[in-house]
Short mmCIF file of C-alpha atoms and ligand atoms in Angstrom, two decimals:
data_model
loop_
_atom_site.label_atom_id
_atom_site.label_comp_id
_atom_site.label_asym_id
_atom_site.label_seq_id
_atom_site.Cartn_x
_atom_site.Cartn_y
_atom_site.Cartn_z
CA MET A 1 18.02 14.52 -69.03
CA ASN A 2 17.54 16.70 -66.15
CA SER A 3 19.30 20.03 -67.36
CA THR A 4 21.84 19.99 -63.59
CA SER A 5 22.89 17.19 -64.85
CA PRO A 6 26.60 16.86 -65.17
CA THR A 7 27.35 15.76 -69.09
CA PRO A 8 29.87 13.14 -69.28
CA ASN A 9 32.17 15.72 -70.56
CA ASP A 10 31.17 18.03 -67.12
CA ASN A 11 32.36 14.65 -65.46
CA LYS A 12 35.80 14.70 -67.28
CA LEU A 13 36.22 17.77 -66.27
CA ALA A 14 35.44 17.88 -62.44
CA GLN A 15 38.15 15.12 -62.31
CA GLN A 16 41.09 17.10 -63.36
CA THR A 17 40.04 19.98 -61.11
CA PRO A 18 38.31 18.70 -58.20
CA ALA A 19 35.60 20.81 -56.90
CA ARG A 20 37.07 22.68 -53.37
CA PRO A 21 34.51 21.85 -50.73
CA PRO A 22 32.68 24.73 -48.93
CA LEU A 23 34.12 25.79 -45.29
CA LYS A 24 32.45 24.66 -42.92
CA SER A 25 32.36 26.05 -39.25
CA LEU A 26 34.17 24.81 -36.30
CA ASP A 27 30.76 24.87 -34.39
CA ASP A 28 28.83 22.75 -37.35
CA ALA A 29 32.37 20.71 -37.49
CA LEU A 30 31.68 19.79 -33.85
CA LEU A 31 27.63 19.41 -33.72
CA GLU A 32 27.90 17.25 -36.40
CA LEU A 33 30.55 15.08 -35.01
CA LEU A 34 29.25 14.61 -31.65
CA ALA A 35 26.03 13.40 -32.89
CA ASN A 36 28.37 10.46 -33.94
CA ALA A 37 29.08 9.68 -30.36
CA SER A 38 26.88 7.68 -28.63
CA PRO A 39 28.37 7.36 -25.39
CA LEU A 40 29.98 4.03 -23.93
CA THR A 41 28.50 2.15 -21.15
CA SER A 42 30.48 -0.58 -20.01
CA VAL A 43 31.45 0.08 -16.68
CA GLU A 44 34.74 -1.52 -14.55
CA ASP A 45 35.51 -1.26 -10.77
CA VAL A 46 38.43 0.91 -9.90
CA LEU A 47 40.95 0.69 -7.12
CA LEU A 48 40.11 4.54 -5.41
CA GLN A 49 43.65 5.62 -5.86
CA LEU A 50 43.71 4.43 -9.50
CA ALA A 51 40.81 6.37 -10.58
CA ASP A 52 42.26 9.72 -11.48
CA GLY A 53 41.77 11.04 -14.76
CA ARG A 54 38.70 8.41 -15.18
CA VAL A 55 35.07 8.68 -15.41
CA LEU A 56 32.77 8.21 -12.68
CA GLY A 57 30.06 5.37 -13.96
CA ASN A 58 27.55 6.32 -11.27
CA ASP A 59 26.25 8.87 -8.91
CA VAL A 60 28.57 7.75 -5.63
CA VAL A 61 25.42 9.09 -2.55
CA ALA A 62 27.58 9.35 1.19
CA GLN A 63 26.33 6.65 3.61
CA LEU A 64 27.09 9.33 6.87
CA ASP A 65 28.29 12.80 7.80
CA VAL A 66 31.26 14.80 6.93
CA PRO A 67 32.78 15.33 9.38
CA GLY A 68 30.43 13.09 11.51
CA PHE A 69 30.80 14.77 14.36
CA ASP A 70 31.54 18.28 15.56
CA ASN A 71 35.22 18.62 16.89
CA SER A 72 37.68 21.49 17.60
CA SER A 73 38.96 23.23 14.39
CA VAL A 74 42.18 24.74 16.61
CA ASP A 75 44.43 23.45 19.29
CA GLY A 76 42.81 25.16 22.60
CA TYR A 77 40.01 24.96 24.89
CA ALA A 78 37.15 24.04 25.14
CA LEU A 79 33.98 25.41 27.02
CA ASN A 80 30.39 26.82 27.51
CA VAL A 81 30.19 30.45 26.68
CA ALA A 82 28.06 30.37 29.97
CA ASP A 83 31.14 30.70 31.77
CA THR A 84 32.29 33.55 29.90
CA SER A 85 32.20 35.88 33.09
CA THR A 86 34.01 33.57 35.39
CA ALA A 87 36.34 32.96 32.84
CA LEU A 88 37.32 36.39 32.05
CA ARG A 89 37.51 37.63 35.52
CA GLU A 90 39.24 34.72 37.40
CA GLY A 91 39.59 31.88 34.98
CA LEU A 92 37.92 28.07 34.85
CA PRO A 93 39.65 24.95 36.30
CA GLN A 94 40.46 22.79 33.12
CA SER A 95 38.80 19.12 33.61
CA ALA A 96 39.59 17.29 30.60
CA ARG A 97 42.19 16.87 27.99
CA ILE A 98 41.11 15.84 24.27
CA PRO A 99 43.27 14.66 21.44
CA ALA A 100 42.42 14.28 18.04
CA GLY A 101 40.84 10.43 17.68
CA HIS A 102 39.74 10.23 21.08
CA PHE A 103 36.49 10.29 22.67
CA SER A 104 35.41 12.68 25.93
CA GLY A 105 31.81 12.17 27.42
CA ASN A 106 30.62 15.70 29.67
CA LEU A 107 32.26 18.53 30.04
CA ALA A 108 31.70 19.18 33.83
CA GLY A 109 29.80 22.77 34.06
CA GLY A 110 32.11 25.64 35.27
CA THR A 111 35.44 23.96 33.76
CA VAL A 112 37.80 23.76 30.58
CA ALA A 113 38.47 21.15 28.42
CA ARG A 114 42.19 21.17 26.87
CA ILE A 115 41.37 20.55 23.04
CA PHE A 116 43.72 19.91 20.16
CA THR A 117 42.43 20.48 16.44
CA GLY A 118 39.77 17.54 15.33
CA ALA A 119 39.26 16.13 18.54
CA PRO A 120 35.16 16.10 19.42
CA ILE A 121 33.85 18.94 21.30
CA PRO A 122 32.41 17.14 24.82
CA VAL A 123 28.64 17.92 25.53
CA ASN A 124 27.88 20.68 27.46
CA ALA A 125 31.03 22.63 25.35
CA ASN A 126 29.63 25.11 22.59
CA ALA A 127 33.36 27.37 22.00
CA VAL A 128 36.77 26.71 21.64
CA VAL A 129 38.98 29.01 22.52
CA MET A 130 42.28 29.01 20.67
CA GLN A 131 45.66 28.79 23.28
CA GLU A 132 47.22 31.86 22.11
CA ASP A 133 43.91 33.90 23.56
CA CYS A 134 43.97 32.07 26.88
CA LEU A 135 46.38 32.93 30.02
CA VAL A 136 46.65 28.93 31.60
CA SER A 137 47.88 29.23 35.53
CA PRO A 138 49.74 26.15 36.65
CA GLN A 139 48.09 25.26 40.44
CA PRO A 140 48.46 22.41 42.40
CA GLY A 141 45.20 21.13 41.32
CA GLY A 142 46.04 21.77 37.93
CA ASP A 143 45.33 24.17 35.00
CA VAL A 144 43.16 27.10 35.13
CA VAL A 145 42.74 28.94 31.70
CA ARG A 146 41.81 32.61 32.23
CA LEU A 147 40.13 34.00 28.51
CA THR A 148 40.93 37.83 27.30
CA GLN A 149 37.75 38.22 24.92
CA ALA A 150 34.88 36.94 25.39
CA PRO A 151 34.04 33.90 22.81
CA THR A 152 30.63 33.68 20.88
CA PRO A 153 28.44 30.26 20.38
CA GLY A 154 30.03 27.51 17.63
CA GLN A 155 33.64 29.73 17.43
CA ASN A 156 36.47 27.38 16.39
CA ILE A 157 33.87 24.54 15.87
CA ARG A 158 33.39 22.36 12.52
CA MET A 159 30.07 21.22 12.80
CA ARG A 160 28.84 17.55 12.01
CA GLY A 161 28.06 17.38 7.96
CA GLU A 162 28.99 20.49 7.28
CA ASP A 163 31.18 19.50 4.56
CA ILE A 164 28.76 16.36 3.44
CA ALA A 165 25.22 15.28 4.67
CA ASN A 166 24.55 11.71 4.68
CA GLY A 167 22.39 10.81 1.74
CA GLN A 168 23.96 13.72 -0.47
CA VAL A 169 25.13 12.91 -4.04
CA VAL A 170 29.30 13.48 -3.75
CA VAL A 171 29.72 13.68 -7.18
CA ARG A 172 28.01 12.86 -9.85
CA LYS A 173 28.42 10.22 -12.68
CA GLY A 174 30.00 11.88 -15.98
CA THR A 175 32.48 13.70 -13.61
CA ARG A 176 36.36 12.96 -15.07
CA LEU A 177 38.25 12.61 -11.19
CA THR A 178 40.88 14.84 -9.90
CA PRO A 179 42.93 14.30 -7.22
CA ALA A 180 40.73 15.84 -5.40
CA HIS A 181 37.42 14.27 -6.62
CA LEU A 182 39.37 10.99 -5.04
CA GLY A 183 40.24 12.59 -1.65
CA LEU A 184 36.35 13.50 -1.49
CA LEU A 185 35.79 9.83 -2.03
CA ALA A 186 37.81 8.98 0.66
CA SER A 187 36.32 10.65 3.30
CA ILE A 188 32.91 9.04 2.91
CA GLY A 189 34.26 5.28 3.06
CA GLN A 190 35.16 4.44 -0.88
CA ALA A 191 37.75 2.13 -1.42
CA HIS A 192 36.53 1.76 -5.17
CA VAL A 193 35.01 3.31 -7.61
CA SER A 194 32.93 2.21 -10.86
CA VAL A 195 34.56 4.43 -13.95
CA LEU A 196 33.85 3.72 -17.40
CA LYS A 197 35.81 1.30 -19.24
CA PRO A 198 38.93 3.28 -21.02
CA LEU A 199 38.39 3.89 -24.55
CA ARG A 200 40.72 1.62 -26.82
CA VAL A 201 42.26 4.12 -29.65
CA ALA A 202 44.51 3.49 -32.10
CA LEU A 203 47.06 6.05 -33.27
CA LEU A 204 48.55 5.85 -36.79
CA SER A 205 50.82 8.50 -38.57
CA THR A 206 51.24 8.56 -42.20
CA GLY A 207 53.74 10.00 -44.41
CA ASP A 208 56.88 8.21 -46.16
CA GLU A 209 59.07 11.25 -45.29
CA LEU A 210 58.55 10.07 -41.63
CA VAL A 211 61.24 8.42 -39.16
CA MET A 212 60.24 7.25 -35.55
CA PRO A 213 62.89 9.43 -33.25
CA GLY A 214 65.75 6.82 -31.92
CA ALA A 215 65.22 4.75 -35.18
CA VAL A 216 68.15 6.30 -36.64
CA ALA A 217 70.70 9.25 -35.35
CA ALA A 218 69.41 12.94 -35.85
CA ASP A 219 72.26 13.20 -38.05
CA ALA A 220 72.08 10.30 -39.95
CA LEU A 221 68.19 10.90 -40.83
CA PRO A 222 67.90 10.58 -44.55
CA PRO A 223 67.22 13.14 -47.47
CA GLY A 224 63.90 14.46 -47.65
CA ALA A 225 63.05 13.02 -43.56
CA ILE A 226 61.86 14.17 -40.78
CA PHE A 227 61.04 12.67 -37.41
CA SER A 228 57.55 11.92 -36.36
CA SER A 229 56.38 14.60 -33.39
CA ASN A 230 52.46 14.29 -33.83
CA GLY A 231 52.00 10.55 -32.51
CA PHE A 232 54.36 11.93 -29.24
CA PHE A 233 51.83 14.30 -27.92
CA LEU A 234 48.67 12.38 -29.31
CA SER A 235 49.21 9.44 -27.35
CA THR A 236 49.75 11.92 -24.13
CA LEU A 237 46.65 13.69 -24.85
CA LEU A 238 44.30 11.16 -25.41
CA THR A 239 46.44 8.98 -22.05
CA ARG A 240 45.39 11.74 -20.49
CA LEU A 241 42.12 11.65 -22.06
CA GLY A 242 41.98 8.29 -20.17
CA ALA A 243 42.39 6.04 -23.31
CA HIS A 244 44.18 3.14 -24.01
CA VAL A 245 46.71 4.30 -26.81
CA THR A 246 48.35 1.18 -29.42
CA GLU A 247 50.59 3.83 -31.08
CA LEU A 248 50.82 1.40 -34.50
CA ALA A 249 54.00 2.01 -36.74
CA ILE A 250 54.22 3.96 -39.33
CA VAL A 251 51.88 3.76 -42.30
CA ALA A 252 53.55 4.53 -45.75
CA ASP A 253 52.23 6.32 -48.55
CA THR A 254 50.48 3.56 -50.42
CA LEU A 255 46.51 2.34 -50.40
CA ALA A 256 47.05 -0.86 -49.56
CA ASP A 257 49.52 -0.17 -46.84
CA THR A 258 46.58 2.79 -45.47
CA GLN A 259 43.61 0.15 -45.35
CA ALA A 260 45.86 -2.80 -44.01
CA ALA A 261 46.60 -0.83 -41.12
CA LEU A 262 43.06 0.85 -40.30
CA GLN A 263 41.58 -2.52 -40.87
CA HIS A 264 43.96 -4.52 -38.22
CA ALA A 265 43.65 -0.79 -36.00
CA ALA A 266 39.56 -0.89 -36.30
CA ASN A 267 39.05 -4.65 -35.22
CA ASP A 268 39.70 -4.74 -31.91
CA HIS A 269 39.51 -0.57 -30.94
CA ASP A 270 36.72 2.11 -30.52
CA LEU A 271 38.56 5.00 -32.27
CA ILE A 272 41.23 4.83 -34.88
CA VAL A 273 43.17 8.74 -35.13
CA SER A 274 45.88 9.10 -37.67
CA THR A 275 46.69 12.28 -38.88
CA GLY A 276 48.56 13.41 -41.88
CA GLY A 277 47.85 12.01 -45.68
CA VAL A 278 44.34 13.38 -45.54
CA SER A 279 43.82 16.22 -48.12
CA VAL A 280 42.87 15.56 -51.56
CA GLY A 281 46.25 15.33 -53.10
CA GLU A 282 47.38 12.58 -54.90
CA GLU A 283 49.72 10.78 -51.88
CA ASP A 284 46.90 11.40 -49.88
CA HIS A 285 45.41 8.17 -49.61
CA VAL A 286 43.54 8.02 -46.08
CA LYS A 287 40.21 9.15 -47.62
CA PRO A 288 39.99 6.79 -50.81
CA ALA A 289 41.33 3.90 -47.38
CA VAL A 290 38.34 4.54 -45.25
CA GLN A 291 35.71 5.27 -47.82
CA SER A 292 36.74 1.28 -48.77
CA LEU A 293 36.54 0.49 -45.71
CA GLY A 294 33.37 1.99 -44.35
CA SER A 295 31.90 5.52 -45.11
CA LEU A 296 34.28 8.88 -44.93
CA ASP A 297 33.47 12.78 -44.64
CA LEU A 298 36.00 15.06 -45.27
CA TRP A 299 35.31 17.80 -44.08
CA ALA A 300 37.52 21.45 -45.15
CA LEU A 301 36.70 23.13 -41.71
CA ALA A 302 37.33 27.31 -41.26
CA ILE A 303 39.69 26.94 -38.98
CA LYS A 304 43.79 27.74 -39.11
CA PRO A 305 45.58 26.14 -38.14
CA GLY A 306 44.09 22.89 -38.90
CA LYS A 307 41.75 23.01 -42.06
CA PRO A 308 41.56 19.10 -43.46
CA PHE A 309 39.39 16.61 -41.06
CA ALA A 310 37.86 14.09 -41.59
CA TYR A 311 35.23 12.00 -39.85
CA GLY A 312 34.72 8.20 -40.89
CA ARG A 313 33.92 4.75 -39.84
CA ILE A 314 34.90 1.30 -40.89
CA ASN A 315 34.04 -1.92 -40.46
CA ARG A 316 35.12 -3.98 -38.34
CA LEU A 317 36.22 -7.76 -40.41
CA ASN A 318 33.69 -10.85 -39.32
CA ALA A 319 31.94 -8.39 -37.03
CA ALA A 320 28.06 -6.11 -37.68
CA SER A 321 30.07 -3.50 -35.75
CA CYS A 322 32.34 -0.99 -36.77
CA ALA A 323 35.18 1.53 -35.20
CA HIS A 324 35.13 5.69 -35.29
CA PHE A 325 37.56 7.01 -37.46
CA VAL A 326 39.50 10.11 -37.25
CA GLY A 327 41.64 11.57 -39.35
CA LEU A 328 44.07 15.27 -38.22
CA PRO A 329 45.26 16.97 -40.68
CA GLY A 330 49.43 15.96 -40.86
CA ASN A 331 51.33 19.64 -39.57
CA PRO A 332 51.94 19.33 -36.18
CA VAL A 333 50.43 22.24 -34.69
CA SER A 334 46.55 21.74 -36.92
CA SER A 335 47.29 18.36 -35.63
CA PHE A 336 47.13 19.59 -31.94
CA VAL A 337 44.93 22.13 -32.48
CA THR A 338 41.78 19.89 -34.35
CA PHE A 339 42.20 17.35 -31.15
CA VAL A 340 41.85 20.58 -28.77
CA VAL A 341 38.66 21.39 -30.40
CA LEU A 342 37.58 18.51 -31.88
CA VAL A 343 38.68 15.08 -30.70
CA ARG A 344 38.91 15.87 -27.16
CA PRO A 345 35.24 17.42 -26.87
CA PHE A 346 34.01 13.91 -28.89
CA ILE A 347 36.07 11.59 -26.84
CA ASP A 348 34.39 13.54 -24.15
CA ARG A 349 31.10 12.94 -25.42
CA LEU A 350 31.97 8.53 -26.15
CA LEU A 351 32.88 8.28 -22.54
CA GLY A 352 29.75 10.46 -21.38
CA VAL A 353 31.58 13.65 -19.55
CA SER A 354 29.47 16.05 -18.50
CA HIS A 355 30.90 19.76 -17.98
CA ALA A 356 33.43 19.28 -20.64
CA GLY A 357 34.61 22.17 -23.18
CA VAL A 358 36.51 24.62 -22.19
CA HIS A 359 35.65 27.96 -20.43
CA ALA A 360 37.55 30.57 -22.21
CA LEU A 361 39.04 33.69 -20.66
CA PRO A 362 38.70 37.47 -21.58
CA MET A 363 42.01 38.73 -21.51
CA THR A 364 43.94 41.91 -23.13
CA ALA A 365 45.81 41.15 -26.21
CA HIS A 366 50.02 42.72 -25.35
CA PHE A 367 50.07 42.44 -29.54
CA ASN A 368 49.26 43.86 -32.98
CA TRP A 369 47.27 40.90 -35.62
CA PRO A 370 46.73 43.31 -38.46
CA LYS A 371 46.22 40.77 -41.16
CA PRO A 372 43.76 38.47 -39.77
CA ASP A 373 42.46 35.00 -42.00
CA LYS A 374 38.87 34.61 -43.65
CA ARG A 375 38.81 31.69 -40.81
CA ARG A 376 38.54 31.31 -36.81
CA GLU A 377 42.27 31.18 -35.71
CA PHE A 378 43.71 29.56 -32.51
CA LEU A 379 46.92 31.74 -32.25
CA ARG A 380 49.86 30.48 -30.29
CA VAL A 381 49.91 32.60 -27.02
CA LYS A 382 51.44 33.13 -23.42
CA ARG A 383 50.48 35.34 -19.98
CA ASN A 384 52.85 37.73 -19.64
CA THR A 385 53.69 39.71 -15.79
CA LEU A 386 51.58 42.96 -16.50
CA GLY A 387 48.41 40.94 -16.99
CA GLY A 388 48.02 41.19 -20.88
CA LEU A 389 48.47 38.07 -23.97
CA ASP A 390 52.45 37.62 -25.27
CA LEU A 391 52.02 36.34 -28.99
CA TYR A 392 54.63 33.56 -30.53
CA PRO A 393 56.25 35.34 -33.42
CA ASN A 394 56.06 32.59 -35.43
CA GLN A 395 52.06 31.18 -36.05
CA SER A 396 52.88 28.64 -38.60
CA SER A 397 51.14 25.59 -38.71
CA GLY A 398 54.21 23.51 -38.80
CA VAL A 399 56.21 25.55 -36.03
CA LEU A 400 55.73 22.73 -32.50
CA THR A 401 57.75 25.45 -30.42
CA SER A 402 54.47 27.68 -30.68
CA VAL A 403 52.74 25.55 -28.75
CA SER A 404 55.52 24.07 -26.50
CA TRP A 405 55.93 28.11 -25.63
CA ALA A 406 52.03 29.07 -25.21
CA ASP A 407 50.29 28.43 -22.15
CA GLY A 408 47.25 28.92 -24.04
CA PHE A 409 45.12 29.92 -27.57
CA VAL A 410 43.38 33.20 -28.73
CA ASP A 411 40.02 32.02 -30.44
CA ASN A 412 39.72 35.18 -33.19
CA PRO A 413 36.87 34.97 -35.10
CA PRO A 414 36.68 35.40 -38.79
CA SER A 415 38.68 38.37 -40.36
CA GLN A 416 39.05 39.97 -36.87
CA SER A 417 42.21 42.06 -36.36
CA ILE A 418 43.12 42.97 -33.41
CA SER A 419 45.21 45.59 -31.98
CA ARG A 420 47.25 45.69 -28.57
CA GLY A 421 44.54 46.54 -25.49
CA ASP A 422 41.79 44.38 -27.20
CA THR A 423 39.61 42.01 -25.48
CA VAL A 424 40.30 38.72 -26.67
CA SER A 425 39.12 35.09 -25.79
CA PHE A 426 41.93 33.05 -24.11
CA TRP A 427 41.73 29.10 -24.01
CA PRO A 428 44.13 28.27 -21.06
CA MET A 429 45.79 25.02 -22.28
CA SER A 430 45.62 23.33 -18.80
CA GLN A 431 42.07 23.15 -19.80
CA CYS A 432 42.48 22.12 -23.34
CA ILE A 433 45.08 19.42 -22.56
CA ALA A 434 43.59 17.98 -19.22
P1 AMP B 501 49.77 16.10 -45.15
O1 AMP B 501 48.92 16.22 -43.86
O2 AMP B 501 50.74 14.40 -45.10
O3 AMP B 501 49.96 16.71 -46.07
O4 AMP B 501 51.28 16.69 -44.16
C1 AMP B 501 51.23 17.90 -44.01
C2 AMP B 501 52.64 18.25 -43.16
O5 AMP B 501 52.72 17.69 -41.91
C3 AMP B 501 54.26 17.99 -44.50
O6 AMP B 501 54.99 18.93 -43.99
C4 AMP B 501 54.49 16.28 -43.18
O7 AMP B 501 56.08 16.21 -43.72
C5 AMP B 501 53.44 16.80 -41.65
N1 AMP B 501 53.73 15.28 -41.12
C6 AMP B 501 53.19 14.94 -41.28
N2 AMP B 501 53.42 13.79 -40.37
C7 AMP B 501 53.53 14.23 -39.40
C8 AMP B 501 54.06 13.80 -38.05
N3 AMP B 501 53.81 12.35 -37.48
N4 AMP B 501 55.83 14.68 -37.82
C9 AMP B 501 55.71 15.67 -37.59
N5 AMP B 501 55.44 16.14 -39.28
C10 AMP B 501 54.01 15.45 -39.95
MG1 MG B 502 51.60 13.20 -45.91
#
């Protein structure tokens, strides 16, 4: 027998005091997690006005120039700068009137055209003067327009193709569409877009203590019970990422109930997200349940809040495929933070999103944090009117008020204390949840 093999005695000991797994850094965990996320490829066509937040499935190429013609950026008078000296001295007669949406032919030499914002520049004109800079005198034969300053060629003209050139890729595959993208796509005439099909996510909350809000009145909550809150922010965060979320009933703390819920969810979802029950106490059934239905890695993350985290796969019944499984901690703040730092990038990878991730900003701490944790911390902070960051006074992983108050997190390296005036790395909440 090899001298390092466990003896039956060692095994017994190991059962009594389970060894603590070494802490895993967030970067390592993220790499490992993302390695499991092969991008999905099924796309569908949706109406442009329904595409906000969806992930574009192909490059979209412009079939025209935008603007499609040179046009005026102001209300004023179009002229040719060759006529400047007459225009300054005695003025030029108005020979045409061009509202937006109306095409005009040539501008007669030695004249101006009254023109409005967005209207096409007539042939032969090469500048537009704002009406505020013109002196207009009505004459029996029509208005005469005198300038107060010499115009420069191209002045107040928006050139054909200056926004988008015909043949240009306007929005790339893998872009999560925003309202501005929808406007841009409309400007090149797209009424539909091809987007990734929504990820089907099942969400389950585990815990005998949990009661759904609405099931009983606040003053009738049984002793020891709490209202379940995690599902509410998680389903919203998931929906914002373009997932179709099925929120399952609360799962009791038994192995059989946990197995049944997971097996049921695996059949018609791409991803199962659970909260709670992911530690290794005897009331934590997620680990054995997932192991019995597929495979599981349970990690102790070197972050605070958010230590326990599980990734696994659950085999589908009667199918040679499986669903991804992610187990988040039960403490609400831990659950929120692990979603932001791990689940969100995982979903983005599944949907093939490019340019994912948070761009941290250097900001000044207006607080002291003298007793840092050995783990990397995500502190709940808010920008103040002096341009610095304030810290929420209670950073406990159960205090969800800290997250609702905060407008971001400080990503604090392991064991790093913070003194007022230090530069810290700030993750804006808007980037974490959109
Ligand atoms: P657990 O990870 O199951 O040990 O739970 C850790 C803590 O989070 C316990 O105090 C739970 O009561 C709490 N918790 C678990 N799930 C939820 C939930 N869905 N909403 C609010 N608190 C929860
Ligand atoms: Mg629990």
